[in-house]
């Protein structure tokens, strides 16, 4: 019966991470998947989350199904974090927000919603983008195209080309944008560039779909969300997928949210209903535990302060590691290849290494980066950064 089923070639991120786990070499370094490790190379449990969890365990209650839209306290807290607690659209009740299975679930529910109600629309994602964007949107039946984004010659942004392409898209096209900490390149739009993009989206009557998986890892919780608020203020039709996987270090709990900014409260209620219907068709309703943890941390003044402080420490450690590897590569690779470690932001840097160099890094040095050359700099620490720099220098020299 199943003879015709082909083997799964694997996922460029998750399968590589699994290969890493099986690698017996003691000096192995995992810079593949987008996970933040601390300076001891461990996946942190954040203090605020530990406190919230201990309190929750002491008060274990019954576990019914959550509503299709998720836990109300979580939905409100997630919305406030993305848009700012005092945003006018929140006060007006015109943002439809629901709890999703991670940021990925938010993308899928949003994609299903768009496919159903904008059947003629196609989506444009950055070139390159997170590999799974194409997979999720094509899986929902959308045609996926790309707009120019990364300039491999400079390690920067092809902003003029990006604007030019977006400025010529058909009306009601969907444009996928990364709010901050672009995955995989680490290259973001500046505030001035966002301000230039917004009127183009408006003029062409496009739908902005913003993926914000790294809020707090770029500059700050507020600055990283500034583009979302700018788009909402301008009245651009806006959908936001957000995630607590990274900024709460709660990867396995699958905590995300999807928000659609509408023109009225009444419209938001209709949109929310259709998003709930998409949830029901996919997985019925979301899980409880992680959502309770996030909601309890965000709504408790002291836990929230502790979470924000620890997140700032994580962000600063990533910056420090960028500096360390930048220094470690001095005089060993050319400046274009070296400068990006400090110019790019967030968890990822596009190293500019070729596929063959990436393969040598893995096979000869047990250093894992993605085939595309993407390195998760959040996997570097004081003990491995020097070794990683020397390994990169060796494969670049072809030695
Ligand atoms: N959007 C982006 C841009 C992203 O990098 C990830 C995860 C997600 C959404 C998914 O978030 P989640 O809440 O886990 O569903 N990226 C890392 C892990 C992965 O590929 O699944 C990564 O790029 O390594």
XYZ file of C-alpha atoms and ligand atoms in Angstrom:
423
model
C 0.000 0.000 0.000
C 2.725 2.456 0.900
C 5.311 1.387 -1.688
C 5.052 4.671 -3.576
C 5.835 6.854 -0.541
C 9.230 8.502 -1.103
C 11.748 9.029 1.683
C 11.581 12.442 3.370
C 14.758 14.313 2.407
C 14.701 16.002 5.823
C 14.359 19.600 6.958
C 17.361 21.907 6.518
C 17.118 23.072 10.147
C 15.407 20.433 12.282
C 17.105 17.429 10.629
C 20.552 19.013 10.945
C 19.844 19.630 14.625
C 18.985 15.947 14.990
C 22.233 14.966 13.236
C 24.082 17.151 15.711
C 22.541 15.315 18.672
C 23.841 12.010 17.250
C 27.378 13.320 16.603
C 29.669 11.613 19.159
C 32.538 14.148 18.907
C 33.063 15.892 22.259
C 34.156 19.202 20.704
C 30.991 19.583 18.604
C 29.349 23.025 18.420
C 25.695 23.544 17.494
C 25.221 26.809 15.588
C 22.442 25.405 13.408
C 18.990 25.795 14.942
C 17.694 29.137 16.233
C 17.927 28.360 19.920
C 19.558 30.576 22.543
C 22.109 28.778 24.722
C 23.736 30.416 27.746
C 27.471 30.893 28.277
C 27.731 27.368 29.702
C 26.191 26.045 26.488
C 22.928 25.175 28.253
C 19.356 25.928 27.224
C 18.228 28.324 29.952
C 15.063 28.062 32.039
C 14.316 31.707 32.716
C 13.939 32.631 36.400
C 10.521 34.206 35.955
C 9.276 31.118 34.118
C 10.612 28.827 36.847
C 8.781 30.888 39.478
C 5.544 30.909 37.522
C 5.830 27.173 36.962
C 6.453 26.387 40.633
C 3.407 28.447 41.580
C 1.334 26.728 38.908
C 2.325 23.241 40.061
C 1.208 24.114 43.578
C -2.207 25.023 42.236
C -2.802 22.285 39.699
C -6.372 22.491 38.507
C -8.616 20.681 36.098
C -7.653 20.744 32.450
C -10.594 21.262 30.201
C -10.241 22.264 26.575
C -9.283 25.874 26.071
C -11.522 27.918 23.774
C -10.536 27.739 20.086
C -9.018 31.238 20.407
C -7.012 30.244 23.484
C -6.594 31.537 27.024
C -8.093 35.065 27.334
C -5.389 36.386 29.694
C -2.669 35.081 27.366
C -4.291 36.596 24.294
C -4.491 39.987 25.936
C -0.916 39.870 27.245
C 0.452 38.734 23.881
C -1.435 41.500 22.091
C -0.181 44.136 24.530
C 3.401 43.000 24.049
C 3.201 43.214 20.269
C 1.274 46.485 19.911
C 2.074 48.235 23.201
C -0.383 48.166 26.123
C -1.864 51.570 25.280
C -2.184 51.268 21.532
C -5.318 52.928 20.183
C -6.290 49.857 18.132
C -6.274 47.770 21.318
C -8.408 50.282 23.172
C -10.834 50.301 20.237
C -11.056 46.505 20.367
C -10.171 46.238 16.688
C -7.329 43.726 16.899
C -8.301 40.067 16.618
C -5.687 38.068 18.552
C -5.645 34.370 19.221
C -3.296 31.902 20.875
C -1.519 29.596 18.442
C 0.815 26.584 18.431
C 4.011 28.623 18.381
C 4.870 31.192 15.749
C 4.611 28.405 13.161
C 0.979 27.768 14.090
C 0.291 31.494 13.771
C 1.758 31.508 10.268
C -0.317 28.471 9.275
C -3.604 29.807 10.679
C -2.916 33.171 9.046
C -2.065 31.450 5.754
C -5.272 29.380 5.805
C -7.303 32.504 6.542
C -5.694 34.402 3.658
C -6.065 31.508 1.216
C -9.759 31.285 2.042
C -10.646 34.971 1.907
C -8.075 36.236 -0.626
C -7.987 33.244 -3.003
C -6.476 35.270 -5.841
C -3.644 36.722 -3.734
C -0.063 35.467 -3.841
C 2.575 35.977 -1.175
C 6.047 37.533 -1.472
C 8.764 36.595 1.002
C 12.292 37.991 1.281
C 15.140 36.422 -0.696
C 16.290 34.596 1.361
C 13.847 33.931 4.197
C 13.335 31.363 6.947
C 13.179 28.104 4.965
C 9.865 27.127 6.549
C 8.029 30.230 5.308
C 7.803 28.756 1.830
C 6.843 25.348 3.233
C 4.016 26.714 5.407
C 2.529 29.055 2.805
C 2.752 26.546 -0.037
C 1.252 23.984 2.325
C -1.728 26.310 2.723
C -2.071 26.475 -1.068
C -0.580 29.932 -1.629
C 1.823 30.717 -4.447
C 5.087 31.913 -2.909
C 7.293 34.488 -4.674
C 10.323 36.422 -3.455
C 11.349 40.063 -3.309
C 15.042 41.102 -3.348
C 16.460 41.474 0.146
C 19.990 40.392 0.944
C 23.051 41.688 -0.883
C 25.672 38.965 -0.774
C 28.392 41.295 -2.001
C 28.089 43.716 0.909
C 26.385 41.616 3.584
C 23.693 44.348 3.693
C 20.244 45.098 2.315
C 19.096 45.598 -1.309
C 16.595 48.166 -0.148
C 16.057 50.009 -3.461
C 15.400 46.725 -5.291
C 13.102 45.573 -2.507
C 11.020 48.762 -2.675
C 10.970 48.639 -6.452
C 9.596 45.074 -6.520
C 7.046 45.637 -3.765
C 5.977 48.870 -5.478
C 4.911 46.900 -8.545
C 2.947 44.050 -6.908
C -0.709 43.487 -7.794
C -3.267 44.894 -5.334
C -4.075 42.627 -2.365
C -0.770 40.797 -2.660
C 0.635 39.627 0.658
C 4.113 40.758 1.738
C 5.826 38.731 4.439
C 8.134 40.951 6.521
C 10.414 40.099 9.444
C 9.880 42.549 12.299
C 13.453 42.266 13.600
C 16.451 39.919 13.718
C 15.867 38.778 10.137
C 16.168 35.034 9.718
C 18.515 33.935 8.171
C 20.548 37.072 7.367
C 20.544 39.215 10.535
C 19.929 42.258 8.283
C 16.967 44.455 9.259
C 15.356 47.563 7.810
C 16.318 50.769 9.623
C 13.489 52.902 11.081
C 13.903 55.283 8.123
C 13.572 52.381 5.681
C 10.403 51.152 7.408
C 9.015 54.661 7.098
C 9.742 54.551 3.378
C 8.176 51.106 2.923
C 4.858 51.882 4.642
C 3.484 54.306 1.997
C 4.463 51.844 -0.744
C 2.378 49.117 0.910
C -0.475 51.599 1.262
C -0.292 52.891 -2.299
C -0.279 49.383 -3.765
C -3.084 48.226 -1.380
C -0.993 45.313 -0.095
C -1.431 43.130 2.985
C 1.513 43.138 5.407
C 2.108 39.811 7.162
C 4.754 40.429 9.817
C 6.607 37.526 11.426
C 7.962 38.537 14.830
C 9.688 35.496 16.319
C 12.540 37.394 18.026
C 11.003 40.342 19.880
C 13.542 41.470 22.480
C 16.582 39.959 20.765
C 17.346 42.932 18.508
C 17.440 46.267 20.317
C 14.661 46.052 22.967
C 11.109 44.761 23.336
C 9.770 48.156 22.268
C 12.168 48.986 19.439
C 11.862 45.517 17.932
C 8.083 45.992 17.640
C 8.262 49.574 16.338
C 7.600 48.538 12.730
C 4.430 46.681 13.727
C 3.126 49.774 15.485
C 4.103 51.975 12.552
C 2.152 49.734 10.161
C -0.838 49.634 12.508
C -0.797 53.420 12.954
C -0.697 53.907 9.195
C -3.721 51.675 8.692
C -1.930 49.135 6.489
C -3.920 45.850 6.470
C -1.821 43.963 8.972
C -1.398 40.416 10.236
C 1.235 39.615 12.872
C 2.560 36.187 13.850
C 4.419 36.341 17.165
C 6.184 33.704 19.230
C 7.351 33.163 22.805
C 9.584 30.232 21.862
C 12.764 32.321 21.906
C 12.121 35.246 24.227
C 10.681 32.986 26.952
C 12.992 30.059 26.138
C 9.824 27.942 25.896
C 10.483 26.250 22.557
C 8.697 22.984 23.357
C 5.618 24.597 24.883
C 4.578 25.997 21.490
C 3.404 29.440 22.569
C 2.530 31.859 19.789
C -0.115 34.357 18.795
C -1.757 35.631 15.639
C -3.140 39.167 15.451
C -5.112 40.804 12.680
C -5.607 44.570 12.874
C -9.066 45.511 11.600
C -10.837 48.797 10.930
C -13.527 48.306 13.582
C -14.443 46.193 16.586
C -17.232 44.587 14.608
C -14.849 43.611 11.793
C -12.358 42.217 14.330
C -15.079 39.992 15.785
C -15.851 38.558 12.345
C -12.174 38.023 11.560
C -11.578 36.363 14.929
C -14.452 33.990 14.228
C -12.905 32.919 10.931
C -9.484 32.494 12.542
C -11.142 30.268 15.154
C -12.678 28.248 12.363
C -9.189 27.774 10.863
C -7.906 26.633 14.272
C -10.786 24.159 14.611
C -9.959 22.724 11.185
C -6.259 22.361 12.011
C -5.961 21.312 15.664
C -9.229 22.277 17.348
C -7.827 24.330 20.226
C -4.423 25.153 21.720
C -2.707 23.626 24.782
C -2.874 25.086 28.284
C 0.402 24.834 30.154
C 2.805 27.138 28.326
C 0.095 29.749 27.823
C -0.527 29.874 31.574
C 3.195 30.351 32.221
C 3.503 33.211 29.729
C 0.280 34.893 30.853
C 1.253 34.669 34.513
C 4.727 36.124 33.928
C 3.488 38.970 31.733
C 0.677 39.960 34.112
C 2.733 39.912 37.326
C 4.771 43.084 37.863
C 7.767 41.509 39.533
C 7.936 38.372 37.345
C 7.657 40.557 34.303
C 10.519 42.805 35.445
C 12.657 39.728 36.082
C 11.822 38.325 32.634
C 12.649 41.609 30.899
C 15.976 41.864 32.733
C 16.957 38.300 31.871
C 15.980 38.815 28.240
C 18.193 41.922 28.140
C 21.075 39.825 29.480
C 20.539 37.268 26.727
C 20.515 40.004 24.102
C 23.728 41.494 25.481
C 25.438 38.108 25.555
C 24.655 37.620 21.874
C 26.180 41.032 21.133
C 29.269 40.144 23.140
C 29.658 36.896 21.191
C 29.361 38.813 17.930
C 32.248 40.968 19.120
C 34.312 37.956 20.174
C 34.030 36.151 16.860
C 34.627 39.395 14.981
C 37.882 39.791 16.891
C 38.775 36.126 16.495
C 38.566 36.464 12.718
C 40.764 39.593 12.501
C 43.359 39.196 9.767
C 42.070 35.712 8.958
C 39.157 36.430 6.588
C 38.392 39.459 4.413
C 36.652 42.483 5.911
C 33.343 41.963 4.096
C 33.088 38.505 5.607
C 34.209 39.690 9.049
C 32.262 42.964 9.430
C 28.877 41.270 9.263
C 29.275 39.657 12.674
C 28.986 43.067 14.289
C 26.808 44.746 11.643
C 24.031 42.129 11.638
C 21.620 41.716 14.550
C 19.755 39.038 16.429
C 20.374 35.307 16.644
C 21.623 34.840 13.095
C 24.452 35.848 10.843
C 24.794 34.896 7.228
C 28.442 33.901 7.217
C 29.040 33.987 3.466
C 30.585 30.511 3.687
C 30.012 28.282 0.666
C 28.218 24.955 0.902
C 31.543 23.163 0.567
C 33.035 25.230 3.412
C 29.976 24.554 5.592
C 30.371 20.851 4.900
C 34.040 20.942 5.881
C 33.178 22.812 9.072
C 30.847 19.981 10.026
C 32.852 16.981 8.861
C 36.330 18.114 9.934
C 35.636 20.498 12.840
C 32.237 19.343 14.201
C 30.945 22.922 13.854
C 27.333 22.909 12.622
C 25.915 25.837 10.633
C 23.102 25.603 8.057
C 23.913 24.673 4.465
C 22.874 28.216 3.465
C 25.747 29.540 5.594
C 23.456 30.747 8.387
C 25.085 30.685 11.816
C 23.127 30.911 15.055
C 25.463 33.206 16.996
C 23.395 32.530 20.142
C 25.112 29.137 20.273
C 28.556 30.705 20.742
C 30.084 31.026 24.200
C 33.380 31.927 25.842
C 34.588 28.321 25.573
C 33.766 27.636 21.930
C 34.027 31.024 20.138
C 37.804 30.849 19.682
C 37.583 27.341 18.293
C 34.777 28.353 15.919
C 36.799 31.359 14.669
C 39.852 29.161 14.000
C 37.703 26.556 12.252
C 36.152 29.196 10.001
C 39.578 30.672 9.250
C 40.852 27.203 8.307
C 38.017 26.365 5.901
C 38.169 29.848 4.327
C 41.919 29.486 3.806
C 41.233 26.079 2.289
C 43.886 24.722 4.627
N 9.389 32.584 12.350
C 10.727 32.672 12.259
C 11.313 33.800 11.507
C 11.529 31.706 12.874
O 12.835 31.842 12.774
C 10.946 30.641 13.579
C 11.783 29.580 14.164
C 9.551 30.618 13.667
C 8.799 31.590 13.044
C 8.828 29.536 14.403
O 8.620 29.830 15.729
P 7.992 28.721 16.704
O 7.411 29.519 17.789
O 9.107 27.833 17.122
O 6.975 27.982 15.913
N 12.974 29.368 13.756
C 13.976 28.426 14.256
C 13.489 27.050 14.537
C 12.816 26.367 13.394
O 13.321 26.370 12.266
O 11.744 25.785 13.653
C 15.151 28.428 13.288
O 15.109 29.119 12.260
O 16.153 27.758 13.557
